[in-house]
Amino acid sequence: MCKSCRSFAISISKNVFLVLFIVSSVSCFSYGQNTFADSLAKRIILQKDDTVKLGLMIERSQQLVIAGEYQKALDGCSEAMILSEELLSSATSAGLALSLKRSKASICNITGGIYRNQGNNDKALEYYGKSLAIFNGMGDQKGVASSY
């Protein structure tokens, strides 16, 4: 084989290796995200404390968004919203009520982000507005800033 042909073959081999490496890395990363979300789902099922369960549900929804699994994330946000409203209606202390309101606002914020990522700006604004109203009502300026 001539020098230029050998050089060309090595160059192609390096490029093929690089492409395969990138594809396998992306696949592993995506798989890792799903595995983490799946492990959170298992922890949610096993969790007996509803306030801890709510936090896990919110975290799982965020991980699903990162993995690009928007429908699963929306479903998780809906379930988390139902639980947060149930817990809020029976909150026995002001501190718990405040924490649950913050959770509810975070769920709205995550939901708004999902709709924004999907290009549904009207729904995104609706949920960002809900988040903003809750954070404003609590006087949480950091939360207000995250709602924009």
Short mmCIF file of C-alpha atoms in Angstrom, two decimals:
data_model
loop_
_atom_site.label_atom_id
_atom_site.label_comp_id
_atom_site.label_asym_id
_atom_site.label_seq_id
_atom_site.Cartn_x
_atom_site.Cartn_y
_atom_site.Cartn_z
CA MET A 1 0.00 0.00 0.00
CA CYS A 2 1.38 3.43 -0.89
CA LYS A 3 2.13 6.05 1.78
CA SER A 4 -0.75 8.34 0.85
CA CYS A 5 -3.23 5.43 0.84
CA ARG A 6 -2.02 4.29 4.26
CA SER A 7 -2.31 7.85 5.57
CA PHE A 8 -5.82 8.13 4.20
CA ALA A 9 -6.82 4.77 5.77
CA ILE A 10 -5.44 5.83 9.18
CA SER A 11 -7.27 9.13 8.94
CA ILE A 12 -10.57 7.39 8.18
CA SER A 13 -9.98 4.88 10.99
CA LYS A 14 -9.44 7.69 13.48
CA ASN A 15 -12.61 9.46 12.35
CA VAL A 16 -14.67 6.27 12.54
CA PHE A 17 -13.31 5.57 16.01
CA LEU A 18 -14.14 9.12 17.11
CA VAL A 19 -17.71 8.89 15.80
CA LEU A 20 -18.24 5.50 17.48
CA PHE A 21 -16.82 6.83 20.73
CA ILE A 22 -19.13 9.85 20.70
CA VAL A 23 -22.21 7.77 19.86
CA SER A 24 -21.47 5.26 22.60
CA SER A 25 -20.82 8.05 25.12
CA VAL A 26 -24.12 9.74 24.32
CA SER A 27 -25.93 6.42 24.56
CA CYS A 28 -24.39 5.70 27.94
CA PHE A 29 -25.23 9.17 29.20
CA SER A 30 -28.86 8.84 28.11
CA TYR A 31 -29.09 5.39 29.62
CA GLY A 32 -27.61 6.68 32.87
CA GLN A 33 -30.21 9.41 33.09
CA ASN A 34 -33.04 6.91 32.64
CA THR A 35 -31.50 4.58 35.19
CA PHE A 36 -31.36 7.39 37.75
CA ALA A 37 -34.96 8.39 37.05
CA ASP A 38 -35.96 4.73 37.33
CA SER A 39 -34.21 4.39 40.68
CA LEU A 40 -36.08 7.48 41.88
CA ALA A 41 -39.34 5.87 40.75
CA LYS A 42 -38.54 2.83 42.90
CA ARG A 43 -37.73 5.05 45.88
CA ILE A 44 -41.04 6.91 45.40
CA ILE A 45 -42.97 3.63 45.56
CA LEU A 46 -41.16 2.52 48.71
CA GLN A 47 -41.31 5.88 50.48
CA LYS A 48 -43.90 6.07 53.26
CA ASP A 49 -43.50 9.76 54.17
CA ASP A 50 -45.56 11.77 51.68
CA THR A 51 -43.49 14.95 51.99
CA VAL A 52 -40.31 13.02 51.17
CA LYS A 53 -42.19 11.27 48.37
CA LEU A 54 -43.16 14.68 46.96
CA GLY A 55 -39.52 15.79 46.89
CA LEU A 56 -38.53 12.59 45.11
CA MET A 57 -41.33 13.07 42.57
CA ILE A 58 -40.10 16.59 41.81
CA GLU A 59 -36.50 15.42 41.49
CA ARG A 60 -37.56 12.58 39.17
CA SER A 61 -39.49 15.00 36.95
CA GLN A 62 -36.39 17.19 36.69
CA GLN A 63 -34.26 14.18 35.73
CA LEU A 64 -36.79 13.16 33.08
CA VAL A 65 -36.64 16.66 31.62
CA ILE A 66 -32.84 16.41 31.44
CA ALA A 67 -33.22 13.06 29.66
CA GLY A 68 -35.69 14.65 27.21
CA GLU A 69 -38.57 12.45 28.33
CA TYR A 70 -41.06 15.29 28.44
CA GLN A 71 -44.29 13.30 28.55
CA LYS A 72 -43.10 11.21 31.49
CA ALA A 73 -41.95 14.41 33.19
CA LEU A 74 -45.36 16.03 32.64
CA ASP A 75 -47.08 12.95 34.05
CA GLY A 76 -44.78 13.08 37.07
CA CYS A 77 -45.50 16.78 37.57
CA SER A 78 -49.25 16.11 37.45
CA GLU A 79 -48.95 13.40 40.10
CA ALA A 80 -46.70 15.62 42.22
CA MET A 81 -49.17 18.51 41.93
CA ILE A 82 -52.04 16.32 43.17
CA LEU A 83 -49.96 15.15 46.13
CA SER A 84 -48.78 18.68 46.96
CA GLU A 85 -52.37 19.98 47.00
CA GLU A 86 -53.51 17.08 49.22
CA LEU A 87 -50.64 17.69 51.64
CA LEU A 88 -51.17 21.46 51.58
CA SER A 89 -54.85 21.10 52.48
CA SER A 90 -53.94 19.12 55.60
CA ALA A 91 -50.72 20.93 56.60
CA THR A 92 -50.51 21.26 60.37
CA SER A 93 -47.85 23.95 60.62
CA ALA A 94 -47.01 27.20 58.88
CA GLY A 95 -43.50 25.93 58.09
CA LEU A 96 -44.83 22.80 56.41
CA ALA A 97 -47.39 24.85 54.46
CA LEU A 98 -44.64 27.18 53.25
CA SER A 99 -42.48 24.26 52.14
CA LEU A 100 -45.40 22.68 50.30
CA LYS A 101 -46.21 25.96 48.55
CA ARG A 102 -42.60 26.16 47.43
CA SER A 103 -42.87 22.60 46.10
CA LYS A 104 -46.08 23.48 44.25
CA ALA A 105 -44.42 26.53 42.68
CA SER A 106 -41.43 24.40 41.64
CA ILE A 107 -43.74 21.88 39.99
CA CYS A 108 -45.39 24.71 38.03
CA ASN A 109 -41.95 26.02 37.05
CA ILE A 110 -40.79 22.61 35.83
CA THR A 111 -44.04 22.17 33.89
CA GLY A 112 -43.58 25.59 32.29
CA GLY A 113 -40.07 24.62 31.26
CA ILE A 114 -41.30 21.41 29.66
CA TYR A 115 -43.88 23.28 27.62
CA ARG A 116 -41.27 25.87 26.63
CA ASN A 117 -38.92 23.10 25.45
CA GLN A 118 -41.77 21.65 23.40
CA GLY A 119 -42.45 25.04 21.80
CA ASN A 120 -45.85 25.47 23.49
CA ASN A 121 -45.29 29.04 24.66
CA ASP A 122 -48.89 29.70 25.74
CA LYS A 123 -48.86 26.74 28.15
CA ALA A 124 -45.34 27.65 29.29
CA LEU A 125 -46.47 31.18 30.18
CA GLU A 126 -49.53 29.81 31.98
CA TYR A 127 -47.39 27.62 34.26
CA TYR A 128 -44.65 30.18 34.73
CA GLY A 129 -47.41 32.61 35.75
CA LYS A 130 -48.72 30.14 38.33
CA SER A 131 -45.23 29.65 39.70
CA LEU A 132 -44.67 33.40 39.81
CA ALA A 133 -47.95 33.99 41.67
CA ILE A 134 -47.11 31.40 44.33
CA PHE A 135 -43.57 32.67 44.86
CA ASN A 136 -44.82 36.29 44.95
CA GLY A 137 -47.45 35.36 47.52
CA MET A 138 -44.75 33.85 49.71
CA GLY A 139 -42.42 36.83 49.27
CA ASP A 140 -39.77 34.49 47.84
CA GLN A 141 -37.70 36.76 45.59
CA LYS A 142 -35.35 33.96 44.54
CA GLY A 143 -38.37 31.92 43.46
CA VAL A 144 -39.81 34.92 41.64
CA ALA A 145 -36.56 35.26 39.71
CA SER A 146 -36.65 31.57 38.72
CA SER A 147 -40.14 32.00 37.31
CA TYR A 148 -39.01 34.29 34.49
#
